[in-house]
Coordinates of C-alpha atoms in Angstrom, one line a residue:
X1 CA 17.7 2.6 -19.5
X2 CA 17.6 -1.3 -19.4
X3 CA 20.9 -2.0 -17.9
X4 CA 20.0 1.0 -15.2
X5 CA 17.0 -0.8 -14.2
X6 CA 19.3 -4.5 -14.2
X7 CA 21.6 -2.5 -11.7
X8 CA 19.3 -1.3 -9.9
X9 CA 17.7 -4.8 -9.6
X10 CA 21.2 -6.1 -8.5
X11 CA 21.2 -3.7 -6.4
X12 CA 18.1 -4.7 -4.5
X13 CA 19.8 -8.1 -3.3
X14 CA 21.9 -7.1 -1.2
X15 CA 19.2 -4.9 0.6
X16 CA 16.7 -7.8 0.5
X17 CA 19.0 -10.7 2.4
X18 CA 19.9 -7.2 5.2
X19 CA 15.8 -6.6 5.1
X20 CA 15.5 -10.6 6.0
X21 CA 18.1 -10.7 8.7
X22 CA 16.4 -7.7 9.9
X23 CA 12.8 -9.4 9.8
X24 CA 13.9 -12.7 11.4
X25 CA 16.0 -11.7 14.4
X26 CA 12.9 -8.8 15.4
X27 CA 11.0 -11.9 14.9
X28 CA 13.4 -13.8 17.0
X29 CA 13.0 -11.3 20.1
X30 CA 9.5 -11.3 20.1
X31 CA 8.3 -13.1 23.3
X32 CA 6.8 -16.6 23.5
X33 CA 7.2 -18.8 20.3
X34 CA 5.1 -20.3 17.6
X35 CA 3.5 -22.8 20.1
X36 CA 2.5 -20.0 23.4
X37 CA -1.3 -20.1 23.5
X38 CA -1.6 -23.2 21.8
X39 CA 0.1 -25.3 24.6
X40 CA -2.0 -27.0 27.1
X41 CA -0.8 -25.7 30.4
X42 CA -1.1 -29.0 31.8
X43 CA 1.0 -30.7 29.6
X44 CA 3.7 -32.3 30.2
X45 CA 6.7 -29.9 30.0
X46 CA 9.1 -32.6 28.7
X47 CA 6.6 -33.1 25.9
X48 CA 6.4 -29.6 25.6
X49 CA 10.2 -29.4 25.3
X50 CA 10.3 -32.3 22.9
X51 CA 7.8 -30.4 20.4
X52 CA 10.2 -27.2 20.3
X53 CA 13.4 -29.6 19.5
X54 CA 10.9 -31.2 17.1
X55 CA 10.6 -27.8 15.6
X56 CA 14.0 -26.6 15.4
X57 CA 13.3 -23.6 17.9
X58 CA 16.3 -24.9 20.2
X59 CA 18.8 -24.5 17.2
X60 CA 21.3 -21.3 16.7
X61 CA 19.5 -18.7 14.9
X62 CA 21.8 -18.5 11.8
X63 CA 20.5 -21.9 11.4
X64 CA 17.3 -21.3 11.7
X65 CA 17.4 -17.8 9.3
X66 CA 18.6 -20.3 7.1
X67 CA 16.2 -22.9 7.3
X68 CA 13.6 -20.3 7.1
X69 CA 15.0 -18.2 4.0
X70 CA 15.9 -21.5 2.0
X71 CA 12.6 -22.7 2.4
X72 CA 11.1 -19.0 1.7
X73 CA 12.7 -18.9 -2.0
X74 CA 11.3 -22.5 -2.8
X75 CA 7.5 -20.6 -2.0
X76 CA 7.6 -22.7 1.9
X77 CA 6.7 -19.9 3.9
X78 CA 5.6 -22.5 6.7
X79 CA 2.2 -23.7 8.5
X80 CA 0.4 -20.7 10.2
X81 CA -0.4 -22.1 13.5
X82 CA -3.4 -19.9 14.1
X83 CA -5.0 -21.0 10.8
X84 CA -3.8 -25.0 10.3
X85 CA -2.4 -24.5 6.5
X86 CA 0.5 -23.7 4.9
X87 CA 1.5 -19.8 4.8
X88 CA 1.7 -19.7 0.9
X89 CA -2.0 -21.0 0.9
X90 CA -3.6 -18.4 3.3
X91 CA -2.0 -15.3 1.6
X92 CA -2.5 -16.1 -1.8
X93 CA -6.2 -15.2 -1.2
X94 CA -5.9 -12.5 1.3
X95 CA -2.9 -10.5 -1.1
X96 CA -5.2 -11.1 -4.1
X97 CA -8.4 -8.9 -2.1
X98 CA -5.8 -6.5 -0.5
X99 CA -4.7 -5.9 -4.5
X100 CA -7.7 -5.5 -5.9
X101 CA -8.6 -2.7 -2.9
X102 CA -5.3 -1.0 -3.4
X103 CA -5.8 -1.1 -7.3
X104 CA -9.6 0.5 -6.7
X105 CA -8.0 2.7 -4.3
X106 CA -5.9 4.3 -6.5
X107 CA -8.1 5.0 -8.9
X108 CA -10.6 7.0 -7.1
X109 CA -7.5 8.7 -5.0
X110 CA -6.5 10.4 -9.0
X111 CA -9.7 9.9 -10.1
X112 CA -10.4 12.9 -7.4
X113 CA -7.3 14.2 -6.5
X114 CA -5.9 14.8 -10.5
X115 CA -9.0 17.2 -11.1
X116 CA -8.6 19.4 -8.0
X117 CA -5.4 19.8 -7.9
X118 CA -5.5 21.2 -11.7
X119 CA -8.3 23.2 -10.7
X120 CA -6.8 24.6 -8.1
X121 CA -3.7 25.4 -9.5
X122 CA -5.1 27.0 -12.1
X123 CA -7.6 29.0 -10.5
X124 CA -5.4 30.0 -7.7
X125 CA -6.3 32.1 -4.7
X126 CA -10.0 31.7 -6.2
X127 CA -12.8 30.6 -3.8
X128 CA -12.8 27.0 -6.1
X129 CA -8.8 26.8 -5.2
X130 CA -9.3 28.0 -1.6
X131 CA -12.0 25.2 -1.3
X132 CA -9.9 22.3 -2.6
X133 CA -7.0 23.8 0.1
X134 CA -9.7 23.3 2.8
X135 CA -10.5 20.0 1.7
X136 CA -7.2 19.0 1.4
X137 CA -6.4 20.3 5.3
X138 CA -9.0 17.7 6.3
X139 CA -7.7 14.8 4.3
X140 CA -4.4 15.4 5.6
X141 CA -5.2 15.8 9.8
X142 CA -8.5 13.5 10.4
X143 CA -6.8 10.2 11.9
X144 CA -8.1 7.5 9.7
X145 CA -9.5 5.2 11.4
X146 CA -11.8 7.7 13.0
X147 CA -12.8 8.8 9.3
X148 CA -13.1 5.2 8.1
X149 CA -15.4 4.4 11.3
X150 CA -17.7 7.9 10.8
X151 CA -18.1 6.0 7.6
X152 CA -18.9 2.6 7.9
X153 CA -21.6 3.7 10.8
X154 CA -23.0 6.3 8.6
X155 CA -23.5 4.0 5.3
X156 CA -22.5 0.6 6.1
X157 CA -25.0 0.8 9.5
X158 CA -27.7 3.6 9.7
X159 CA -28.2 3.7 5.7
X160 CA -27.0 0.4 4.7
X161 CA -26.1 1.5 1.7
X162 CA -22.6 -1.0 1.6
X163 CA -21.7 -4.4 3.4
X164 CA -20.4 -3.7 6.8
X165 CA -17.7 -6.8 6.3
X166 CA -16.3 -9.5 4.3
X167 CA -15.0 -9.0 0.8
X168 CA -17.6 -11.4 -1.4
X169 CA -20.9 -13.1 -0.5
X170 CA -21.5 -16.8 -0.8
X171 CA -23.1 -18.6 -3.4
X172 CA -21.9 -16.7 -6.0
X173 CA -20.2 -16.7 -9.7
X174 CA -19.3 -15.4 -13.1
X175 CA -20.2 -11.6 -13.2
X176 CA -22.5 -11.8 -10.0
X177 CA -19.7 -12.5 -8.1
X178 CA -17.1 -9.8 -9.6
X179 CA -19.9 -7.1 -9.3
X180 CA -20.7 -8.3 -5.7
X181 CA -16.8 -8.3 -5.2
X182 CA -16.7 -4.7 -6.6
X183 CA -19.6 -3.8 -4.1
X184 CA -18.1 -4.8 -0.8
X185 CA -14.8 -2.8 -1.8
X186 CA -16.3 0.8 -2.6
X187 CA -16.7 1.8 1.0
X188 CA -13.7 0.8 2.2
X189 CA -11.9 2.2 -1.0
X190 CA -13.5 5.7 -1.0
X191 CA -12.9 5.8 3.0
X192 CA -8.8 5.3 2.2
X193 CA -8.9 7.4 -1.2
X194 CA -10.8 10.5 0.4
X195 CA -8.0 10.8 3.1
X196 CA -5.2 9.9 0.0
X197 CA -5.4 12.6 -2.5
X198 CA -3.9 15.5 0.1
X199 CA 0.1 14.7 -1.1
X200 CA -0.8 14.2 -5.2
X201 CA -3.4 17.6 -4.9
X202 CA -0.3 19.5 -2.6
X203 CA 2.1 18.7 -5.4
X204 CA -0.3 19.2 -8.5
X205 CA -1.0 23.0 -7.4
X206 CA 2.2 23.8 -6.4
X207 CA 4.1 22.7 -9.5
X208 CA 1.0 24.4 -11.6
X209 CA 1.4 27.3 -9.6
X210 CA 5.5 27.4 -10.2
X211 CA 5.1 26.3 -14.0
X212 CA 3.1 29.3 -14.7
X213 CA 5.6 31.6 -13.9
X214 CA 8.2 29.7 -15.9
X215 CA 10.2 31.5 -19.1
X216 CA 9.1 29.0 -21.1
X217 CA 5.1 29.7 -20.2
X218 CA 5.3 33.2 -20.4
X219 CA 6.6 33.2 -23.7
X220 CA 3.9 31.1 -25.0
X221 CA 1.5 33.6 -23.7
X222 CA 3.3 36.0 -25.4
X223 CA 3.2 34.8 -28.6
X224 CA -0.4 34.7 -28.4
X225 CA -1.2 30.7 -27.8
X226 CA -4.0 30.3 -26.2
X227 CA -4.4 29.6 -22.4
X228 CA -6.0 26.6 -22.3
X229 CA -3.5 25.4 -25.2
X230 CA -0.8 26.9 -22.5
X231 CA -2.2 25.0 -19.5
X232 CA -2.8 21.5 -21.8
X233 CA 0.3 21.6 -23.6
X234 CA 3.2 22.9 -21.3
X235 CA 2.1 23.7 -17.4
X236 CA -0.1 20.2 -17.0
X237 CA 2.3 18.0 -18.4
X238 CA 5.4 19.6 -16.6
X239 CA 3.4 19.6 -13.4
X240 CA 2.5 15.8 -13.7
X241 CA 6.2 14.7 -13.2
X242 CA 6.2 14.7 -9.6
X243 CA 3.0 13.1 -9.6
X244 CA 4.6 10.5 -12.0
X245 CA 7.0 9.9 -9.7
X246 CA 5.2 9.0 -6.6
X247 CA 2.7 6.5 -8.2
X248 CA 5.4 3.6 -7.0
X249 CA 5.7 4.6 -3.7
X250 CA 1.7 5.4 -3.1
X251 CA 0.6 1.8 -4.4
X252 CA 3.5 0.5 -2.0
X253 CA 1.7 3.0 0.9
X254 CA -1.7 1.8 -0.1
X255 CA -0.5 -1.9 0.7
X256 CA 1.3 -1.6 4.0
X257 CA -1.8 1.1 4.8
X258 CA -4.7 -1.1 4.6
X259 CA -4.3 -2.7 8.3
X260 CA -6.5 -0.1 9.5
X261 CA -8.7 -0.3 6.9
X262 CA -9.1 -3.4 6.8
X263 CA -9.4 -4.1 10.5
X264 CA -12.3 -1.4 10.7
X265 CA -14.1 -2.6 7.7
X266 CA -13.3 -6.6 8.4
X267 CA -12.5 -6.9 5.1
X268 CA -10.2 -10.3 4.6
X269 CA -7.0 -8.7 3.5
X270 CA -3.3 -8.8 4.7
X271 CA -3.4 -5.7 6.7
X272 CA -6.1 -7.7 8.7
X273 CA -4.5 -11.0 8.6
X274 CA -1.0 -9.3 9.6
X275 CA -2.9 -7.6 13.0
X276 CA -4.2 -10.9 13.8
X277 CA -1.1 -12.8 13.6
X278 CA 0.9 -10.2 15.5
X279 CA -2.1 -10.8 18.7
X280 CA -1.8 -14.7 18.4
X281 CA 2.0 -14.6 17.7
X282 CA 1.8 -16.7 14.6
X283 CA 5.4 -16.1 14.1
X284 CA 5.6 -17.5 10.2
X285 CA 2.7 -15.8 8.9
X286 CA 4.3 -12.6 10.7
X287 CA 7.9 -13.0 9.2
X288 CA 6.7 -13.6 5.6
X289 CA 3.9 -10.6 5.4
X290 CA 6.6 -8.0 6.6
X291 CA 8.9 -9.6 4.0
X292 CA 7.0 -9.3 1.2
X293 CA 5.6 -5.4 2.7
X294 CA 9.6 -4.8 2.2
X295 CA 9.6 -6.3 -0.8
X296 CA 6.8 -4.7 -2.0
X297 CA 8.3 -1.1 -0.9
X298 CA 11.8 -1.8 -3.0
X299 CA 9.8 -2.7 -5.8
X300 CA 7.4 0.2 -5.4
X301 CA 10.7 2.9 -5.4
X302 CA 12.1 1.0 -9.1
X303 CA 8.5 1.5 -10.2
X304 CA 8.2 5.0 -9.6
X305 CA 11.9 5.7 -11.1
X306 CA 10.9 4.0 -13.9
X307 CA 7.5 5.9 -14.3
X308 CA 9.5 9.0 -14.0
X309 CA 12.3 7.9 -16.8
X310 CA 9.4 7.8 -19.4
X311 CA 7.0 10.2 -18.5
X312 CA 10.5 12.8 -19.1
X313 CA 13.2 11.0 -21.3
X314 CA 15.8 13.7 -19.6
X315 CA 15.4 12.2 -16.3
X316 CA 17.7 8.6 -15.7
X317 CA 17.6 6.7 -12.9
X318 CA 21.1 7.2 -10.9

């Protein structure tokens, strides 16, 4: 398995440098440059034209991609214009909070979805199963940033039950400041894992549902075993493979998902910091989020492989 997972690493170089030639030149065709909206109009345009040499933006693009992507691998992402520091230094603390949301995220996304989709499989066509199938409608077609905003009115607002903004207050440290960090990210993480469990519930029924019906599972039952040994020991752990497999790609979703999340709930994360950037056009903060989002989804797709290799030794990563 180890030298599938080297290739498969090797194999993601290639697809990185395409995924950065890809990033810069959309970058490239963006309109204005780093410096529109910070210029004073009244400037003089020969200065103005000096500052642009100055920066390299009058060079052939290979030579800047290369520029850019040399200085990328050595951790230099740039200065973010908008912000007055170095790229590297703004999203080191904006990934950490959009990590720790994802990583609560994810937990209360199985944390509900895991039980009702067992549930439902197993009871199916029951009013329990037909329930979770209503429930699970609803996650999958209410837009989500109306859902998120019917939720921070309803507690953040009129109960004021959450904070309405902000991931951590002031003034804070030790175990005060992780539990008041904990407390500004349940809204927002409930809002994103109520509307996430639909695909891990659709695909925990259905492969319950198929796995009862299975040679295997009927033979079982023949031979007396009880059900709840049945469900525990053959149906639940066949149906979790598909589930398994997807854990990659939804921590990777949960990432490059939170701009709406974030933006709603002002929460200081990189889905928020990448809107922003995109508005003021702070072209090296762009170029190096959507980077690392790509890198972050190649990475996601080994993970998930991987998951998949050990939770069935059968399966091998092509």
């Amino acid at each position: 398995m180890w030298k599938t997972i080297l290739r498969r690493i090797l194999l993601m170089i290639p697809q990185v440098i395409i995924l950065s030639v890809l990033i810069f030149l959309i970058a490239q065709a963006m309109p204005g440059d780093p410096f529109t909206g910070l210029i004073n109009p009244n400037q003089d345009p020969a200065e103005i034209a000096r500052m642009r040499e100055a920066a390299g933006l009058n060079d052939p693009w290979y030579q800047q991609y290369f520029r850019w992507i040399g200085n990328a691998l050595q951790g230099d992402f740039g200065d973010s214009f908008l912000y007055r520091m170095p790229v590297a230094n703004l999203l080191a603390g904006r990934i950490t909070n959009t990590l720790y949301l994802s990583a609560l995220t994810i937990v209360l996304t199985y944390l509900i979805a895991i039980p009702l989709g067992m549930l439902a499989g197993r009871f199916q066509d029951s009013f329990l199963d037909k329930t979770v199938v209503v429930y699970n409608f609803f996650s999958f077609a209410v837009p989500i940033f109306i859902f998120a905003l019917i939720m921070l009115f309803a507690f953040g607002y009129r109960l004021g039950w959450f904070p309405t903004g902000g991931s951590i207050d002031g003034g804070l440290s030790g175990m005060d400041a992780f539990w008041n960090r904990v407390y500004h990210l349940i809204l927002p993480a409930i809002t994103q894992a109520l509307l996430g469990t639909s695909v891990t519930i659709q695909y925990l029924r259905s492969e319950i549902i198929d796995a009862k019906s299975l040679d295997f599972v009927r033979t079982a039952r023949s031979k007396g075993v009880p059900t709840n040994k049945v469900f525990s020991r053959h149906i639940f752990r066949n149906a979790f493979l598909p589930v398994a497999s997807q854990l990659g790609y939804e921590i990777t979703e949960l990432i490059a998902g939170s701009v709406v999340i974030e933006q709603i709930f002002s929460y200081p994360g990189v889905g928020k910091l990448f809107i922003d950037s995109i508005v003021q056009r702070d072209y090296a903060v762009i170029t190096s989020l959507t980077l690392i989002l790509g890198l972050a989804t190649l990475i996601g797709t080994l993970i998930s492989d991987i998951v998949m290799s050990i939770v069935d030794p059968r399966i091998r990563i092509e």
